[in-house]
Short mmCIF file of C-alpha atoms and ligand atoms in Angstrom, two decimals:
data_model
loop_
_atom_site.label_atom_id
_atom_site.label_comp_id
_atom_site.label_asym_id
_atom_site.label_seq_id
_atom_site.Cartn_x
_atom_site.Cartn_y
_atom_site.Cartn_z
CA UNK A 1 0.00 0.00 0.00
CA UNK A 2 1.38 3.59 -1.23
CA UNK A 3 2.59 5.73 2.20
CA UNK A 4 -0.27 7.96 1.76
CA UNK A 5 -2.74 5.25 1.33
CA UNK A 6 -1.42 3.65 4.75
CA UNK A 7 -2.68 7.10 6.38
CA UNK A 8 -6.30 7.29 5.15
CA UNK A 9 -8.38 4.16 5.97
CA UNK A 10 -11.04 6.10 8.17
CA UNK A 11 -14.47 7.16 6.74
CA UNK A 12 -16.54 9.52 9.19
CA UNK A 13 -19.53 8.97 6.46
CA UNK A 14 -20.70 7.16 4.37
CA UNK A 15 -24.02 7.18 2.41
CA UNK A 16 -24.79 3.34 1.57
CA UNK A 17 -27.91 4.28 -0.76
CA UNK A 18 -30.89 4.39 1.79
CA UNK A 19 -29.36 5.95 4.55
CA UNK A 20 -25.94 8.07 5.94
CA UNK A 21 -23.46 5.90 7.91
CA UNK A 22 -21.96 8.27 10.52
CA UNK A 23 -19.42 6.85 12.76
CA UNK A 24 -20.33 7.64 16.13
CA UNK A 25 -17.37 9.90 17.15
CA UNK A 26 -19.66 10.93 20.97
CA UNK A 27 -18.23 7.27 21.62
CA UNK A 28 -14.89 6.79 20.18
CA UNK A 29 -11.80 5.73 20.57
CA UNK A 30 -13.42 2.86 22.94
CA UNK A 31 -16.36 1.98 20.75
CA UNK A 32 -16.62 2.05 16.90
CA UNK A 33 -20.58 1.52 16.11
CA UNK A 34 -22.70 3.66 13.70
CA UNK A 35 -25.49 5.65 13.17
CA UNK A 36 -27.81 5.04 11.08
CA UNK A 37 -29.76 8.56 9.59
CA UNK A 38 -32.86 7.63 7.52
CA UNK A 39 -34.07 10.99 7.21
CA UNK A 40 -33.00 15.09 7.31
CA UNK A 41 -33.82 15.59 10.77
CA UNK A 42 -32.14 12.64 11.76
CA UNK A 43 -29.01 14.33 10.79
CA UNK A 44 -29.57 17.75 11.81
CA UNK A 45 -29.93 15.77 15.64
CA UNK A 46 -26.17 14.13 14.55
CA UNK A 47 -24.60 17.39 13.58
CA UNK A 48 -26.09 19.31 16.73
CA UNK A 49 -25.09 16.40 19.03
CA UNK A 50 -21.78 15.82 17.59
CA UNK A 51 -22.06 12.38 16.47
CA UNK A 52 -20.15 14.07 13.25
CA UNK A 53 -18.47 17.02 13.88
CA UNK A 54 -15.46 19.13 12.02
CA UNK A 55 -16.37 22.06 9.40
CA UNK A 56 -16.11 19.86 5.97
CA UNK A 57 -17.86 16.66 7.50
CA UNK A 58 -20.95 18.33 8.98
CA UNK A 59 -21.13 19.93 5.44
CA UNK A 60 -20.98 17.04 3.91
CA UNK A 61 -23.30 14.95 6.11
CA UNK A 62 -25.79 17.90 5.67
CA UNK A 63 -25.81 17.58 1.95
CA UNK A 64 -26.64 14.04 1.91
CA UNK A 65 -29.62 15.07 4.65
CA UNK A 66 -31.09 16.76 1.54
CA UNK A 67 -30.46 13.44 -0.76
CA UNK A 68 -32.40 11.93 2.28
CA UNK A 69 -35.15 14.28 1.98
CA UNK A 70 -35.08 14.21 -1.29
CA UNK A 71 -35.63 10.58 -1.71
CA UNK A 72 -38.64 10.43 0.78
CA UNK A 73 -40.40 13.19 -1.04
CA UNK A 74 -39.93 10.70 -3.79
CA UNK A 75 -41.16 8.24 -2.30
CA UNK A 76 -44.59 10.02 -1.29
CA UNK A 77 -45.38 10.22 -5.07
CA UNK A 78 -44.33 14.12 -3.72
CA UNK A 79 -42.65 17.02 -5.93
CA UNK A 80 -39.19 17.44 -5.32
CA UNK A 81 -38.53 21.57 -5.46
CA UNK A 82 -37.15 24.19 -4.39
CA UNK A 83 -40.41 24.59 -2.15
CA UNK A 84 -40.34 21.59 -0.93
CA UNK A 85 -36.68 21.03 -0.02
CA UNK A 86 -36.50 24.89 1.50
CA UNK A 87 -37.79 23.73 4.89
CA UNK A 88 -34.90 20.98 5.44
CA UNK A 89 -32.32 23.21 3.94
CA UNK A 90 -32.98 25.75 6.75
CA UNK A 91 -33.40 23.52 9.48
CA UNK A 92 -29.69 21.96 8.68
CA UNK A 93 -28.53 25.42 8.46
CA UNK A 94 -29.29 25.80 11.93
CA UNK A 95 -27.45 22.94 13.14
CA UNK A 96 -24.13 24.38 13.93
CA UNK A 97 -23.58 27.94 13.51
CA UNK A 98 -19.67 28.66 13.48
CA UNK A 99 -18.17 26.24 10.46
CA UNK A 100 -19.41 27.92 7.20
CA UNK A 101 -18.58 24.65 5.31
CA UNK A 102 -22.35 24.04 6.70
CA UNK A 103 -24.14 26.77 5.07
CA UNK A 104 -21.51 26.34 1.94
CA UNK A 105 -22.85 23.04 0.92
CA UNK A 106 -26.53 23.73 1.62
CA UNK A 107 -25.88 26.38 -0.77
CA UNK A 108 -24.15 24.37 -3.25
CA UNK A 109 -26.91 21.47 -2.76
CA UNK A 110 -29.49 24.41 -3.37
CA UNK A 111 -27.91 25.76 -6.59
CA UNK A 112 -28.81 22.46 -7.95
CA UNK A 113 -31.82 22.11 -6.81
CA UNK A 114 -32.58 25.59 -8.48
CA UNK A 115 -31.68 23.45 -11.93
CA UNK A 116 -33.70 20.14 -11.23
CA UNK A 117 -35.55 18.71 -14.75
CA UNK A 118 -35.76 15.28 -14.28
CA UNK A 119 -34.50 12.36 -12.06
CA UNK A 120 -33.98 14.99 -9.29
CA UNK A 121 -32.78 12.18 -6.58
CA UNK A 122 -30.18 10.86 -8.87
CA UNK A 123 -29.43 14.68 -9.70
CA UNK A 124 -29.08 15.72 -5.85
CA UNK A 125 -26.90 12.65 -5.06
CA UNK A 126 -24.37 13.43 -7.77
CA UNK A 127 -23.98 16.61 -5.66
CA UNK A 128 -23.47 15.43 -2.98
CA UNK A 129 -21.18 12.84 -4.03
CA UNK A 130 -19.14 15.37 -5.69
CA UNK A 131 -18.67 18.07 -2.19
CA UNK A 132 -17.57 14.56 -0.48
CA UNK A 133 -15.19 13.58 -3.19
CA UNK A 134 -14.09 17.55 -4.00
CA UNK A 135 -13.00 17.73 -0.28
CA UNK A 136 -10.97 14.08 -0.27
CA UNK A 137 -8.99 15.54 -3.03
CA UNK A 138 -8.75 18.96 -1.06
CA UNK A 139 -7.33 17.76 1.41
CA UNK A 140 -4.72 15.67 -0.19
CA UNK A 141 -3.27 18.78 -2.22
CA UNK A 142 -3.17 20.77 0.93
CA UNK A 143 -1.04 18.42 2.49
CA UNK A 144 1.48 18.25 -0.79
CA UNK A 145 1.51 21.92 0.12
CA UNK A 146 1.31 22.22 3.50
CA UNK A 147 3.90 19.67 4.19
CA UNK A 148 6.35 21.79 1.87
CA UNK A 149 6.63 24.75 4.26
CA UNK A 150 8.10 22.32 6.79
CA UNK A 151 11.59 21.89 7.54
CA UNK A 152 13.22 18.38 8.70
CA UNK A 153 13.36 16.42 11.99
CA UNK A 154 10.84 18.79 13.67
CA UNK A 155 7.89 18.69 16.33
CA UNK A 156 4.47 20.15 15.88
CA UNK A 157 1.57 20.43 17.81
CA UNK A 158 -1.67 20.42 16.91
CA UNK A 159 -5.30 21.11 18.06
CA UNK A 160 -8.84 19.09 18.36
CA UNK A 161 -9.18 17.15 15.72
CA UNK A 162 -8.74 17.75 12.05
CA UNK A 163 -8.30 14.06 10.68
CA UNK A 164 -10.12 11.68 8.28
CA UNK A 165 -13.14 12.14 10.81
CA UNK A 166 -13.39 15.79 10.17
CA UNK A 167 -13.29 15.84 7.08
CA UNK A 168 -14.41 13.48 3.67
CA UNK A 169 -10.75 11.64 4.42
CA UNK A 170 -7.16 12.44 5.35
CA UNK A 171 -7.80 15.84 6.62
CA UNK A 172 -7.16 19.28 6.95
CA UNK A 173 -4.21 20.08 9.55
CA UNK A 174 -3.53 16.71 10.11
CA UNK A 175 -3.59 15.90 6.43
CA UNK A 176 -0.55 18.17 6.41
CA UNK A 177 0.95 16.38 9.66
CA UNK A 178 0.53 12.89 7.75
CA UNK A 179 2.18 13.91 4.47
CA UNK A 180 4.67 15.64 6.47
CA UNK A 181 5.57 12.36 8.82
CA UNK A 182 5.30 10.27 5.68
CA UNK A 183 8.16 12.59 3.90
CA UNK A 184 10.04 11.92 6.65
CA UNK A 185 9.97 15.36 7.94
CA UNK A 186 7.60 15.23 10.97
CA UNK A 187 8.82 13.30 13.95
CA UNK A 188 6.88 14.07 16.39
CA UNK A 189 3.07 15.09 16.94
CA UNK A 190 1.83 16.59 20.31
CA UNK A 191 -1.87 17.24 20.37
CA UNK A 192 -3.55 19.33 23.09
CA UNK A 193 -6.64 17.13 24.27
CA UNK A 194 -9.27 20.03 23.57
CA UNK A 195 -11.17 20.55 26.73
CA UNK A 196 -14.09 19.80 27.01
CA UNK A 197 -15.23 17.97 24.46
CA UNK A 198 -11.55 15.84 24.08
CA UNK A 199 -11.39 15.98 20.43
CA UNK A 200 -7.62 15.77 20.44
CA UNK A 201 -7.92 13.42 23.48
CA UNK A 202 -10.11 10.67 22.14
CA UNK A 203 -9.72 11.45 18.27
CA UNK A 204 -6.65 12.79 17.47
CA UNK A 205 -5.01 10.33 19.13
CA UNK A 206 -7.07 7.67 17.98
CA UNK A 207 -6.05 8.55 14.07
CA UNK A 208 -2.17 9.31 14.55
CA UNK A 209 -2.03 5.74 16.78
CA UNK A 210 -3.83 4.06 13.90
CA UNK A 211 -1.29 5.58 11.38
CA UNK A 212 1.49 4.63 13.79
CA UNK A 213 2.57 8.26 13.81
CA UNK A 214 4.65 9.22 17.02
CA UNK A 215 2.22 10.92 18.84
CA UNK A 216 1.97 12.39 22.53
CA UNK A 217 -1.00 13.54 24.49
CA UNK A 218 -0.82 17.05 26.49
CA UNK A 219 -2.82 19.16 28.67
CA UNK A 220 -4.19 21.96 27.07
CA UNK A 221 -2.84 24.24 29.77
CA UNK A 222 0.84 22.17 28.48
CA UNK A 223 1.04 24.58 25.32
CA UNK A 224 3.10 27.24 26.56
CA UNK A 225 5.72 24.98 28.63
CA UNK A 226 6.23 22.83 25.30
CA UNK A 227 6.21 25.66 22.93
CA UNK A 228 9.01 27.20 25.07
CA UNK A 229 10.68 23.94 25.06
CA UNK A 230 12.05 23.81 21.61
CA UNK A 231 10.12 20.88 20.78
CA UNK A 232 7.99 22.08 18.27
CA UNK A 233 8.84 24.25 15.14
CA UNK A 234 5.13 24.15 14.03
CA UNK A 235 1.88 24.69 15.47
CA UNK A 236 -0.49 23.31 12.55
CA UNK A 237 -4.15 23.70 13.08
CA UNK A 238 -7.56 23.91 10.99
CA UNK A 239 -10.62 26.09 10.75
CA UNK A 240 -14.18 26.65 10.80
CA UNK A 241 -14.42 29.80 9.07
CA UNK A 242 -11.88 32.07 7.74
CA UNK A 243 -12.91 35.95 6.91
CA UNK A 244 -11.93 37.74 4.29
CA UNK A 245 -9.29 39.68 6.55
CA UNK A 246 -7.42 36.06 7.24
CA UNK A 247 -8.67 36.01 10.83
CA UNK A 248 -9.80 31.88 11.54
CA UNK A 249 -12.10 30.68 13.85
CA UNK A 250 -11.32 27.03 15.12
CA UNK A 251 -12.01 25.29 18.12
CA UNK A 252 -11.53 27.15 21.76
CA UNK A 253 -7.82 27.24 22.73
CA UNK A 254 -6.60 27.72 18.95
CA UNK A 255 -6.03 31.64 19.47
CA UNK A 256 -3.76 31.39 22.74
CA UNK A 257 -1.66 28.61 20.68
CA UNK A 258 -1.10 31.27 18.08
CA UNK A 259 -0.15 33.97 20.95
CA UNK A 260 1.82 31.71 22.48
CA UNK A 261 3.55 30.40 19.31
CA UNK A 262 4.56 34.07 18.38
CA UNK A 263 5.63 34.77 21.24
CA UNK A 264 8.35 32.16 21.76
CA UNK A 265 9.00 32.59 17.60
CA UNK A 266 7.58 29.35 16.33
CA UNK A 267 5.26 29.26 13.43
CA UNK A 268 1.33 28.85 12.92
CA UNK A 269 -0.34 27.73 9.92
CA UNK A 270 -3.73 26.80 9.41
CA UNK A 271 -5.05 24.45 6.85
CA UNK A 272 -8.56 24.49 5.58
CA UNK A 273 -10.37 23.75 1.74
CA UNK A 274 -11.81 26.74 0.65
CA UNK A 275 -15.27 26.07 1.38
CA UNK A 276 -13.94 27.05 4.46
CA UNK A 277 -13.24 30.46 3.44
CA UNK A 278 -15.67 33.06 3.82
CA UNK A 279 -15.51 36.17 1.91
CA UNK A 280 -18.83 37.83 2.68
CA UNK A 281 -17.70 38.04 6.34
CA UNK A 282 -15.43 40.90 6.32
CA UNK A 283 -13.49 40.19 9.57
CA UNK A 284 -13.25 37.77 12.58
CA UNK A 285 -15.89 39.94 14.99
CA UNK A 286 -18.31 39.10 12.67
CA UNK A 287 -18.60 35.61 13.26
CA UNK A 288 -21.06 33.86 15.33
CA UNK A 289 -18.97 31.86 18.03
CA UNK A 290 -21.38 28.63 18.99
CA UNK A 291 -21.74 28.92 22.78
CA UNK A 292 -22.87 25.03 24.03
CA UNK A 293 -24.16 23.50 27.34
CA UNK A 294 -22.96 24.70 30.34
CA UNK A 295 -23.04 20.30 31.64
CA UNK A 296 -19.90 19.93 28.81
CA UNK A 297 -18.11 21.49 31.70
CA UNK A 298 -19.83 21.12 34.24
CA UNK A 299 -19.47 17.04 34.50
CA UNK A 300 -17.61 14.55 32.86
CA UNK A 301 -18.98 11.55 30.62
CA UNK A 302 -22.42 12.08 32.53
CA UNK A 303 -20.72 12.43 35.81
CA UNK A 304 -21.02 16.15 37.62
CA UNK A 305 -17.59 17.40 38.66
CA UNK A 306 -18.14 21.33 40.02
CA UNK A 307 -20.38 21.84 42.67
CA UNK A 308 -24.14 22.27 42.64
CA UNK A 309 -25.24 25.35 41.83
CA UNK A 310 -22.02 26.70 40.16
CA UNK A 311 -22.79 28.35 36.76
CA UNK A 312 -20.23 28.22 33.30
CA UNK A 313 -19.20 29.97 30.27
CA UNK A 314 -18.82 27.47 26.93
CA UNK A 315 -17.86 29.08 23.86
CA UNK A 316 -16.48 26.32 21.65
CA UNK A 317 -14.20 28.59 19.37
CA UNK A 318 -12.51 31.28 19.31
CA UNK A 319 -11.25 33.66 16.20
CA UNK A 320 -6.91 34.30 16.02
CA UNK A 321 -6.57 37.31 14.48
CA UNK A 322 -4.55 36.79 10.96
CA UNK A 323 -2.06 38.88 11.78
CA UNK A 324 -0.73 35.97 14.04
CA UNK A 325 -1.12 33.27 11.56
CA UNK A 326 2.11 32.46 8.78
CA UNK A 327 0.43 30.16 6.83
CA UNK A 328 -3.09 29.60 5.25
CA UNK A 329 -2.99 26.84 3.41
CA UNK A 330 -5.83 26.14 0.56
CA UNK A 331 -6.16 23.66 -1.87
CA UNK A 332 -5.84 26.91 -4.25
CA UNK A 333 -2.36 27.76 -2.43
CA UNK A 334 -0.42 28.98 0.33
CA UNK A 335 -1.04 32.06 1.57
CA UNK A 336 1.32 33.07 3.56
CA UNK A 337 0.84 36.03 6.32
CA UNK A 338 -2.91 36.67 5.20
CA UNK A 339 -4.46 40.01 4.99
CA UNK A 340 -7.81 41.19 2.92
CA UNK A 341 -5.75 41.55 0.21
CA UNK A 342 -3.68 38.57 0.17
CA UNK A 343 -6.70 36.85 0.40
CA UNK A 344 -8.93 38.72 -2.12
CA UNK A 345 -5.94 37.55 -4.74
CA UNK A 346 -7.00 33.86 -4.00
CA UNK A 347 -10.89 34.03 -3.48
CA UNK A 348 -11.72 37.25 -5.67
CA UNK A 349 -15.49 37.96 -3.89
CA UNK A 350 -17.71 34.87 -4.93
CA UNK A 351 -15.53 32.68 -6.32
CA UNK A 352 -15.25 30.98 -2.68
O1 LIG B 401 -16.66 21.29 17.59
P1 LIG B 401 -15.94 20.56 16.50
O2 LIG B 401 -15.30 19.31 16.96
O3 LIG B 401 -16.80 20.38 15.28
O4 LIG B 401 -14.77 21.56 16.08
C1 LIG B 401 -13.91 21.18 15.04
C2 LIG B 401 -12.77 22.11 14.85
O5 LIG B 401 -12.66 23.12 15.50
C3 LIG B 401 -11.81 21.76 13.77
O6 LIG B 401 -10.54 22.25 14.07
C4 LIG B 401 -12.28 22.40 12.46
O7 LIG B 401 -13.60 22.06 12.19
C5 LIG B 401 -11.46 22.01 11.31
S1 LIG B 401 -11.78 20.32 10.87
C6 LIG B 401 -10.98 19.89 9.49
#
């Protein structure tokens, strides 16, 4: 099997014809059992309850919720329309509101329904088969380029979980950490374990162990002892929305990584496809940071762990200002230092 091959054997979804496959990533690394979504809503609920989760899968997942819709409109002798599919195309907007990949491929999966003539099932699952497959091949370029900026024999850390399960295969940030290991130039991965949730704790870990990458496991609160260490030349991370300025949302912690990383001189880069990118939002205060349950902090796998009565704060991302990222890195190219211009040169308005 071809190096690259060895590192991308996990599928997050599938769609097997009559309903979406999601592996069940609430109960990995210790269980691998799927869910079965036979309708729309049914994955809207997996989305929301992060059965799949990362910016390109939950866009993905929500396209084939329209196929899904689609098909039992079908079904029902019913027309399949714009009119009809509007409805479901909102509600899985509403899902998540922070990744724009979400809102990117309802879009996409409503241009075509704009254009349906005949066989509209067959029409809509092309579509959808196509954002899935687009994004597989994303992320395989951006880790041909990614893995180019990197020097040899180095360390890099990376946050929650950017992998095959994030993503159609392979992945964004850690796409880049697999082609760099398999060029030889990556030695060793540390990955913060992403309080509260534990993305990088149950499914970062899980993939690099798989791919028999040398991986180790740190506190969050770890970051700045490491990245003062020497360890790492790289902190590599994804997105879930990048504005037209080159400020990136990503998961909660990503911004004081980037701080941090300046401060002690070691480099950020942040890899995403470019239905990631978001030109209509001008600039990082403009996007809407999902703020979850208080009991994700509050307790731990069902168990409480803070005192009755005690209140929290859970915003799960957090926007790092571009001026403190090096790298963007696109399936479209490298962009390195982003600004609004530096971007605009990339993703001219509309073509994103
Ligand atoms: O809340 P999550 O797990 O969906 O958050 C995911 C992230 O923040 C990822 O870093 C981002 O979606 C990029 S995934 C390729």
């Amino acid at each position: 099997m071809p190096e690259l091959e060895r590192h991308d054997t996990i599928r997050a979804v599938a769609f097997d014809g009559d309903c979406l496959r999601l592996l069940d990533q609430r109960r990995l690394p210790f269980a691998e059992t799927h869910l079965e979504c036979r309708s729309a809503d049914d994955v809207a609920t997996a989305i929301r309850d992060l059965v799949v989760r990362g910016a390109p899968a939950i866009g993905i997942a929500a396209a084939w919720g329209v196929v899904l819709e689609a098909r039992r409109l079908a079904v029902a002798g019913k027309p399949v329309s714009p009119e009809t599919l509007e409805p479901v195309l909102q509600r899985l907007n509403t899902a998540r509101p922070t990744a724009v990949n979400l809102a990117w491929a309802l879009a996409r999966m409503r241009g075509a329904i704009a254009h349906l003539s005949h066989d509209s099932v067959a029409v809509l699952t092309a579509e959808a088969q196509a954002i899935q497959d687009e994004d597989l091949a994303a992320n395989r370029r951006m880790g041909e380029l990614g893995a180019q900026l990197l020097g040899d024999g180095i360390g890099v850390l990376t946050h929650c979980n950017t992998g095959s399960l994030a993503t159609a295969g392979f992945g964004t940030a850690l796409g880049v950490i697999r082609a760099g290991f398999a060029a030889g130039k990556i030695t060793q991965v540390y990955a913060g374990e992403t309080r509260p949730w534990l993305q990088g704790a149950r499914l970062t870990m899980w993939e690099l162990v798989r791919d028999g990458i040398p991986a180790k496991l740190i506190a969050d609160s770890a970051a700045s002892h490491l990245l003062r260490s020497g360890a790492v030349q790289w902190v590599i991370v994804g997105a879930d929305r990048i504005a037209a300025n080159g400020d990136a949302a990503n998961k909660i912690g990503t911004c004081q990584l980037a701080i941090v990383a300046r401060h002690f001189g070691i480099k950020f880069m942040v890899v995403a496809p470019a239905s990631t990118v978001d030109m209509a939002t001008s600039d990082g205060t403009q996007i809407e940071i999902e703020l979850r349950d208080p009991a994700e902090l509050l307790g731990f796998g069902g168990q409480r762990t803070v005192v009755e009565g005690a209140d929290a704060w859970n915003p799960v991302f957090d926007v790092t200002p571009a001026g403190l990222i090096d790298a963007v890195v696109t399936e479209r190219g490298v962009i390195e230092h982003p600004n609004a211009v530096r971007m605009r040169a990339v993703f001219a308005a509309g073509s994103a």
